[in-house]
JSON list of C-alpha atoms in Angstrom, two decimals:
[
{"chain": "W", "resi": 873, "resn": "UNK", "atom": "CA", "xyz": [6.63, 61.05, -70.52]},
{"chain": "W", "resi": 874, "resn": "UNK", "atom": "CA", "xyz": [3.57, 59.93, -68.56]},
{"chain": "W", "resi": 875, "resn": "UNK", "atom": "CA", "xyz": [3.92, 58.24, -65.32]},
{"chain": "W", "resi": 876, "resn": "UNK", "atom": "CA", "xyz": [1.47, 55.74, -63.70]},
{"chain": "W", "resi": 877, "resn": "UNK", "atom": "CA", "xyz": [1.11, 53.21, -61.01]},
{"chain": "W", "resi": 878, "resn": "UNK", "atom": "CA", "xyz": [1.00, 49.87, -62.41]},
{"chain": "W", "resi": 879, "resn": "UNK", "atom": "CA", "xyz": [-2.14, 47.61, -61.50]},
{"chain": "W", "resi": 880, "resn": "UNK", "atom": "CA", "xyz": [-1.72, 44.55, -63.43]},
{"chain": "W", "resi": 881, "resn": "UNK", "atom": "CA", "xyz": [0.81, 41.81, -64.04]},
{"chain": "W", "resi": 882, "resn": "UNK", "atom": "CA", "xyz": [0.43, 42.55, -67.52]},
{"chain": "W", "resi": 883, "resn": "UNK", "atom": "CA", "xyz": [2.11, 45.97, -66.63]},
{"chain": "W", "resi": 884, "resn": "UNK", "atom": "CA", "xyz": [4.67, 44.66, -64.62]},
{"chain": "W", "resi": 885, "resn": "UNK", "atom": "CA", "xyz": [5.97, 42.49, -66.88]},
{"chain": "W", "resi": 886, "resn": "UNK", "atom": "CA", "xyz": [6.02, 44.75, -69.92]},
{"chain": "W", "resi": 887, "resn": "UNK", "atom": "CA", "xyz": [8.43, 46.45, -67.83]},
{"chain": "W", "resi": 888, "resn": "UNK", "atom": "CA", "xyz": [10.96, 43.70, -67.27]},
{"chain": "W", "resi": 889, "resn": "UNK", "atom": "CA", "xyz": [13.25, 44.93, -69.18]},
{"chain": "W", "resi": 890, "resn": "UNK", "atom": "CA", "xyz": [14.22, 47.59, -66.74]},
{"chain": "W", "resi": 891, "resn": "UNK", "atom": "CA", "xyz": [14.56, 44.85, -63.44]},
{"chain": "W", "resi": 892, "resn": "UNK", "atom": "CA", "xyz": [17.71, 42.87, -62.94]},
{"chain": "W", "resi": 893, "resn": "UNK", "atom": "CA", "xyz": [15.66, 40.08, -64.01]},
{"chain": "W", "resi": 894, "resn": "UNK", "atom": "CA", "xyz": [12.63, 38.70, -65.83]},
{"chain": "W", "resi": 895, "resn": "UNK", "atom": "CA", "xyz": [9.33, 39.20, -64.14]},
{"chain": "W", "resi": 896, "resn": "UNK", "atom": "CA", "xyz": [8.17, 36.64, -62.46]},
{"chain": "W", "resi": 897, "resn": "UNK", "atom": "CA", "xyz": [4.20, 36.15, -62.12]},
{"chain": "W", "resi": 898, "resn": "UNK", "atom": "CA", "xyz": [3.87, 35.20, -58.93]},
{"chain": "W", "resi": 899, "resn": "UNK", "atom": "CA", "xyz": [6.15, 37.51, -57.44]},
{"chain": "W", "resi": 900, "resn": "UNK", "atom": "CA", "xyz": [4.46, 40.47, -59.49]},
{"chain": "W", "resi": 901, "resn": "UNK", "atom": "CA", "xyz": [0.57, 39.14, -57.66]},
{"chain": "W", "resi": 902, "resn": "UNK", "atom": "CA", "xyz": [1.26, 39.59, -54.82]},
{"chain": "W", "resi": 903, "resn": "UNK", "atom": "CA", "xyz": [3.66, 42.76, -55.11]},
{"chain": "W", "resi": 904, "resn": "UNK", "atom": "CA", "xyz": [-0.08, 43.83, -56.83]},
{"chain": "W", "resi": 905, "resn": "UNK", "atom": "CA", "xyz": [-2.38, 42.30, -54.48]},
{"chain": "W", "resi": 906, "resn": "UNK", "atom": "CA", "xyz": [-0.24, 44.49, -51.38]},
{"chain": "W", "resi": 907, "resn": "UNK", "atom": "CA", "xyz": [-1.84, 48.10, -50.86]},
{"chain": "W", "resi": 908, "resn": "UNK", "atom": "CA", "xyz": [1.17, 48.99, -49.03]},
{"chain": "W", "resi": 909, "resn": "UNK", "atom": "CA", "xyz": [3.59, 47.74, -52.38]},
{"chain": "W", "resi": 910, "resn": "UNK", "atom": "CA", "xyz": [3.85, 50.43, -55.07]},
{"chain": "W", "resi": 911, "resn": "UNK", "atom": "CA", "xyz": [5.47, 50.54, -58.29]},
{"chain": "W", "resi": 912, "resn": "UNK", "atom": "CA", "xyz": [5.41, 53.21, -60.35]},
{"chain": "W", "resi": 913, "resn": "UNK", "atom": "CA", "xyz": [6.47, 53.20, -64.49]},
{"chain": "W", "resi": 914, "resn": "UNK", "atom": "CA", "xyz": [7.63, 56.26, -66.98]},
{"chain": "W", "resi": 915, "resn": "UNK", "atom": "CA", "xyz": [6.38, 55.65, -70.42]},
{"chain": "W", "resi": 916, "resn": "UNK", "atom": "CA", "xyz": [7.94, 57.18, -73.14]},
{"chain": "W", "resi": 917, "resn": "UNK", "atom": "CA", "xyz": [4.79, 58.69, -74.96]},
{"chain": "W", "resi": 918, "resn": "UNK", "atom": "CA", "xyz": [6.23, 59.06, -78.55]},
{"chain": "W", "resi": 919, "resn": "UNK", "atom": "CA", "xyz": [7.72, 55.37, -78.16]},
{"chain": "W", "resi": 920, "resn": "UNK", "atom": "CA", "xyz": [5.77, 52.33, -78.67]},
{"chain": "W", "resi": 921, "resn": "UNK", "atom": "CA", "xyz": [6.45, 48.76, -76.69]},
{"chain": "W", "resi": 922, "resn": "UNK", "atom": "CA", "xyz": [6.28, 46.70, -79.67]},
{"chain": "W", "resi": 923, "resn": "UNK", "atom": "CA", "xyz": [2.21, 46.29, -79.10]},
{"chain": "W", "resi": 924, "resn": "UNK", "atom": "CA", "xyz": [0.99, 48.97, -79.47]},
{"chain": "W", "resi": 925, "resn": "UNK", "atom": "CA", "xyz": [1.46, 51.01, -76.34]},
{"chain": "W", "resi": 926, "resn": "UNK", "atom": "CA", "xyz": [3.87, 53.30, -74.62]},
{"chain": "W", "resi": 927, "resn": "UNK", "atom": "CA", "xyz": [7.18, 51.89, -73.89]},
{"chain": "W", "resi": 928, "resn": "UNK", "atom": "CA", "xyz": [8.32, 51.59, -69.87]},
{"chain": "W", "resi": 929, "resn": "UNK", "atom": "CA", "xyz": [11.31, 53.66, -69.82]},
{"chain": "W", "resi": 930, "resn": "UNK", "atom": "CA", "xyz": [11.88, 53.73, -66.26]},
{"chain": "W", "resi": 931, "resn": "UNK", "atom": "CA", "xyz": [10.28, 52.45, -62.51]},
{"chain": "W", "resi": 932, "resn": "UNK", "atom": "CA", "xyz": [10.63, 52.80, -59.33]},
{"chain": "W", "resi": 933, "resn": "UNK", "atom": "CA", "xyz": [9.02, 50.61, -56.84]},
{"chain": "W", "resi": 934, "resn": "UNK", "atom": "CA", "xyz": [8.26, 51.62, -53.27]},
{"chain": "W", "resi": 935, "resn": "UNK", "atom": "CA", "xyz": [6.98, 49.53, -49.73]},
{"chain": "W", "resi": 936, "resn": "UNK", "atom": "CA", "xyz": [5.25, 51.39, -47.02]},
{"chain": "W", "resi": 937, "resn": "UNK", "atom": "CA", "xyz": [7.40, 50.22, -43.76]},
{"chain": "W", "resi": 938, "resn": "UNK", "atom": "CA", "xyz": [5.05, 50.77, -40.59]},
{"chain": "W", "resi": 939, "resn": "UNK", "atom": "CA", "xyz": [6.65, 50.75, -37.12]},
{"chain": "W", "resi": 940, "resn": "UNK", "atom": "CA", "xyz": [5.03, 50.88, -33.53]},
{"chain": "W", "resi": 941, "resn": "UNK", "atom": "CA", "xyz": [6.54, 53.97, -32.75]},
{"chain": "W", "resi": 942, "resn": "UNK", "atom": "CA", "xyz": [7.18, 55.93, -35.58]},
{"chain": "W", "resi": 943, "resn": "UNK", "atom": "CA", "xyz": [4.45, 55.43, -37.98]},
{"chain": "W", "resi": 944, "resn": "UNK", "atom": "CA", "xyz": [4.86, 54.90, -41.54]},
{"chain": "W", "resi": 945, "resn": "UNK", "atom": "CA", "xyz": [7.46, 56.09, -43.89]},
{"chain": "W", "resi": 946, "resn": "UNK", "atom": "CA", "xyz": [8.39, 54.85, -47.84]},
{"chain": "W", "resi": 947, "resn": "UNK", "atom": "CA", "xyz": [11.50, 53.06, -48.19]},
{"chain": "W", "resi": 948, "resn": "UNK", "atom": "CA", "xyz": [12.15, 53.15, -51.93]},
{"chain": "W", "resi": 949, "resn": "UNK", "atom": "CA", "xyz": [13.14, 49.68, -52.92]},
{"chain": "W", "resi": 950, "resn": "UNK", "atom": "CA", "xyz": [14.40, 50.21, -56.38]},
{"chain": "W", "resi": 951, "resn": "UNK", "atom": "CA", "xyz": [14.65, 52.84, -59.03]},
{"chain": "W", "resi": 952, "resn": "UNK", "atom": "CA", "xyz": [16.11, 52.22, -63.17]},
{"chain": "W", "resi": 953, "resn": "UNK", "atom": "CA", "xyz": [15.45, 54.08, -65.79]},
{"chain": "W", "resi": 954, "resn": "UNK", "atom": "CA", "xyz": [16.46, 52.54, -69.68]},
{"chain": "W", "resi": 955, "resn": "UNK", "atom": "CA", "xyz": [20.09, 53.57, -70.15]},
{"chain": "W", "resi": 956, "resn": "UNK", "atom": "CA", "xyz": [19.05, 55.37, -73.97]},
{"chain": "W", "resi": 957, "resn": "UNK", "atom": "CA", "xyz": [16.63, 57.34, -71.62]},
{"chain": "W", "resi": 958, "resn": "UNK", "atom": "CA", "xyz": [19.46, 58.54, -68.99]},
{"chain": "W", "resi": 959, "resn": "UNK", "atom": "CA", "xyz": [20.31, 62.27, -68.06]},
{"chain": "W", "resi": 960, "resn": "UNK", "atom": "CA", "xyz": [16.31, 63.36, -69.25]},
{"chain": "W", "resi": 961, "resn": "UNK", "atom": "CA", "xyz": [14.99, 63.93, -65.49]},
{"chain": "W", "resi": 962, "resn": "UNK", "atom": "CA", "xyz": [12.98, 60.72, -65.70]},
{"chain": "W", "resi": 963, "resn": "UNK", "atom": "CA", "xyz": [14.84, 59.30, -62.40]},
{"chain": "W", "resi": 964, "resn": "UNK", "atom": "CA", "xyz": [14.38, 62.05, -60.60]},
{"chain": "W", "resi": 965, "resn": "UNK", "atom": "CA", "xyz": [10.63, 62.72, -61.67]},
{"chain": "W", "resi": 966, "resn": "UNK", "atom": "CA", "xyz": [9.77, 58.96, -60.35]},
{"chain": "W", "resi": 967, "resn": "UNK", "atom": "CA", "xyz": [11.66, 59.64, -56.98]},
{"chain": "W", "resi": 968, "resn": "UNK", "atom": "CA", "xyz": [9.37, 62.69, -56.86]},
{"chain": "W", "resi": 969, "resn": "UNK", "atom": "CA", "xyz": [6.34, 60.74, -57.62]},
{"chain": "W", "resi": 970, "resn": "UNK", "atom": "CA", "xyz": [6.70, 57.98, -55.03]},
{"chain": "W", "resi": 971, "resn": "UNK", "atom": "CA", "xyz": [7.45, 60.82, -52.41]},
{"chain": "W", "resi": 972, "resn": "UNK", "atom": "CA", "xyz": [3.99, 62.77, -53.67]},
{"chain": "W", "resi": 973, "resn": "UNK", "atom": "CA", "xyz": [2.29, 59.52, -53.40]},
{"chain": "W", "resi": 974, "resn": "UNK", "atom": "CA", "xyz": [3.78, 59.23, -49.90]},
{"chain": "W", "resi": 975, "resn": "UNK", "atom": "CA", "xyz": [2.61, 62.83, -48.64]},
{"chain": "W", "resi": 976, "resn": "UNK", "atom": "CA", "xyz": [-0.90, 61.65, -50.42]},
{"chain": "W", "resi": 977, "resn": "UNK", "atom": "CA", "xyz": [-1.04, 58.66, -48.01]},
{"chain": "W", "resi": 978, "resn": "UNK", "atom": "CA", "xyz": [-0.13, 60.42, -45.21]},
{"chain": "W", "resi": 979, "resn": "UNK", "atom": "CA", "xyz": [3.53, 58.66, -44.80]},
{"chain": "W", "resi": 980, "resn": "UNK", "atom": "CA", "xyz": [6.07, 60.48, -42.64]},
{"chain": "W", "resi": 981, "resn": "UNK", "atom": "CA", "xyz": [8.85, 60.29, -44.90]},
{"chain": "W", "resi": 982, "resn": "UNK", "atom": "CA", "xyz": [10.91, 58.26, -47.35]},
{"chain": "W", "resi": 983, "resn": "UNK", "atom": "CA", "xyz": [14.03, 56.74, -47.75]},
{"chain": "W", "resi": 984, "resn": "UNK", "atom": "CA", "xyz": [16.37, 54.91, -49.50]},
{"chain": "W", "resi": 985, "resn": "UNK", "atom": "CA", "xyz": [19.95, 53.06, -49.48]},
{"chain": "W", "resi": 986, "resn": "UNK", "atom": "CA", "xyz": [22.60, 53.12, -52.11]},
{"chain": "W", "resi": 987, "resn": "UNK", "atom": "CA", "xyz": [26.19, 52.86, -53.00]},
{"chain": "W", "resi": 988, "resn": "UNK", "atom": "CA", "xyz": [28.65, 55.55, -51.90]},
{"chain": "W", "resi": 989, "resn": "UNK", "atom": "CA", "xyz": [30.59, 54.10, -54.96]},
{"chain": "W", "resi": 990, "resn": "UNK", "atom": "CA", "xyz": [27.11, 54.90, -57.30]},
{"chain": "W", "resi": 991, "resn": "UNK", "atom": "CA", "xyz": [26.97, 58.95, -58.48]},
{"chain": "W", "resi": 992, "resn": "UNK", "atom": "CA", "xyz": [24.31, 58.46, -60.79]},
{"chain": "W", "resi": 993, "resn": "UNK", "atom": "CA", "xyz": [21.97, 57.54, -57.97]},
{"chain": "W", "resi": 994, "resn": "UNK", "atom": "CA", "xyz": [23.50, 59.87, -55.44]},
{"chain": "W", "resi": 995, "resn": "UNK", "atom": "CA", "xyz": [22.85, 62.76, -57.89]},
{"chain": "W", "resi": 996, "resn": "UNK", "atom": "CA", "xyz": [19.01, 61.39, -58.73]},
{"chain": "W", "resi": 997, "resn": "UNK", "atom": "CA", "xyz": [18.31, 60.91, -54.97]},
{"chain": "W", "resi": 998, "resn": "UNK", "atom": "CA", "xyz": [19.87, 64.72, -53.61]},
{"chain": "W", "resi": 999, "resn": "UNK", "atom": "CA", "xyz": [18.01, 66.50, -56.98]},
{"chain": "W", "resi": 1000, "resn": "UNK", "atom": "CA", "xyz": [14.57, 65.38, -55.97]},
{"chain": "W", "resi": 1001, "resn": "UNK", "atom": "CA", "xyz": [15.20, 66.54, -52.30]},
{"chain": "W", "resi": 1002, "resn": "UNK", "atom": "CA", "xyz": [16.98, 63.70, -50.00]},
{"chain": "W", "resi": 1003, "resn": "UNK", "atom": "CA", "xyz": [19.94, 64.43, -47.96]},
{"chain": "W", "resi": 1004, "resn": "UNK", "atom": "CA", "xyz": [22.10, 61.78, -46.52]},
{"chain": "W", "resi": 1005, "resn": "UNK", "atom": "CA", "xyz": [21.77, 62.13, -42.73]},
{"chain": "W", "resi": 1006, "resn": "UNK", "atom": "CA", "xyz": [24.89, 59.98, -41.66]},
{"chain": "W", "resi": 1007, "resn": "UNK", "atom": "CA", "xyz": [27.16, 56.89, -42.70]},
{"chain": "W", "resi": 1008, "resn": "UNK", "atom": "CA", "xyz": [25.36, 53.59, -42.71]},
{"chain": "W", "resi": 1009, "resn": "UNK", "atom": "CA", "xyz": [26.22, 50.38, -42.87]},
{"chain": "W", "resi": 1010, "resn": "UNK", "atom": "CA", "xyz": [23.90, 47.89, -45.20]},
{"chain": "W", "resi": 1011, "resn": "UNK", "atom": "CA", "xyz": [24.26, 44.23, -43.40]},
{"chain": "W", "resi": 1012, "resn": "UNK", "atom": "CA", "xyz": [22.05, 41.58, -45.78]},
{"chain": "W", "resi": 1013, "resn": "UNK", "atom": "CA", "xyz": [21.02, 37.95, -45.22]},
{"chain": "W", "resi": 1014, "resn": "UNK", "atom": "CA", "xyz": [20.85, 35.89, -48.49]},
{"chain": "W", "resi": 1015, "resn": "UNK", "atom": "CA", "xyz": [19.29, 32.75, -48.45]},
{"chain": "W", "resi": 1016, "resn": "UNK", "atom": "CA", "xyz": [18.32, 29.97, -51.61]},
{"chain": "W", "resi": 1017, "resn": "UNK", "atom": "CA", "xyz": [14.02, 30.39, -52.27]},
{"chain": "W", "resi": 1018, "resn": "UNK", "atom": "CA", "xyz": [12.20, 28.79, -55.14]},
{"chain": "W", "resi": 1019, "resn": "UNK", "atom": "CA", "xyz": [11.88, 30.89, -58.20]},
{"chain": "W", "resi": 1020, "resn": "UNK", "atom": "CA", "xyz": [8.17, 30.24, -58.11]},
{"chain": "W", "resi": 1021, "resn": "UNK", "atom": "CA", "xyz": [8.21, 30.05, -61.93]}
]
């Protein structure tokens, strides 16, 4: 497994499989044209995509969240690996790598929200280090946006 930091839309979208959605262009140029947006892919080395190169097995994206007072820590956005590719470490190894590339840039910590109901992701988070500090509560605002297609 070999992972990298994806730097073209080309990338992104080879990896669509993996979101809850197809990639959409737009959405992936400016994800890529943000320093502060990171997304990380696992490629399965001994697989190939169907072109000719390693297959994306697993992601995990990442936004550097900068406040007045506190500096700037990682909130990890979103993390799937390719359910044939479960229970192999590859979760846990991209967590890791988005919280090296956080030390690299100097980032005071990371974090991330999930599901109580979720043990998959509970396990992946607390085996690459996290601890959860306290009950939250997650309180979201949904509203209709072009699909930019």
């Amino acid at each position: 497994m070999r992972i990298s930091r994806a730097g073209t839309v080309a990338e992104v979208v080879a990896a669509e499989g993996l979101y809850d959605g197809p990639a959409r262009k737009d959405a992936a140029e400016r994800f890529l044209a943000s320093d502060d947006h990171h997304l990380l892919l696992a490629h399965d080395e001994d697989e190939d995509d169907g072109g000719g190169s390693p297959k994306p097995v697993g992601f995990v994206s990442g936004v550097e969240v900068t406040h007045p007072d506190k500096g700037t820590e990682m909130f990890l956005y979103e993390l799937a690996v390719d359910p044939a590719h479960h229970r192999r470490g590859i979760g846990r190894a991209l967590v890791a790598a988005l919280a090296e590339l956080a030390r690299e840039r100097g980032l005071y910590g990371m974090w991330v929200l999930t599901d109580r109901g979720n043990p998959a992701a509970l396990a992946t988070y607390r085996s690459a280090g996290a601890e959860a500090e306290e009950d939250c509560v997650m309180l979201t605002w949904t509203w209709p946006v072009a699909d930019g297609s």
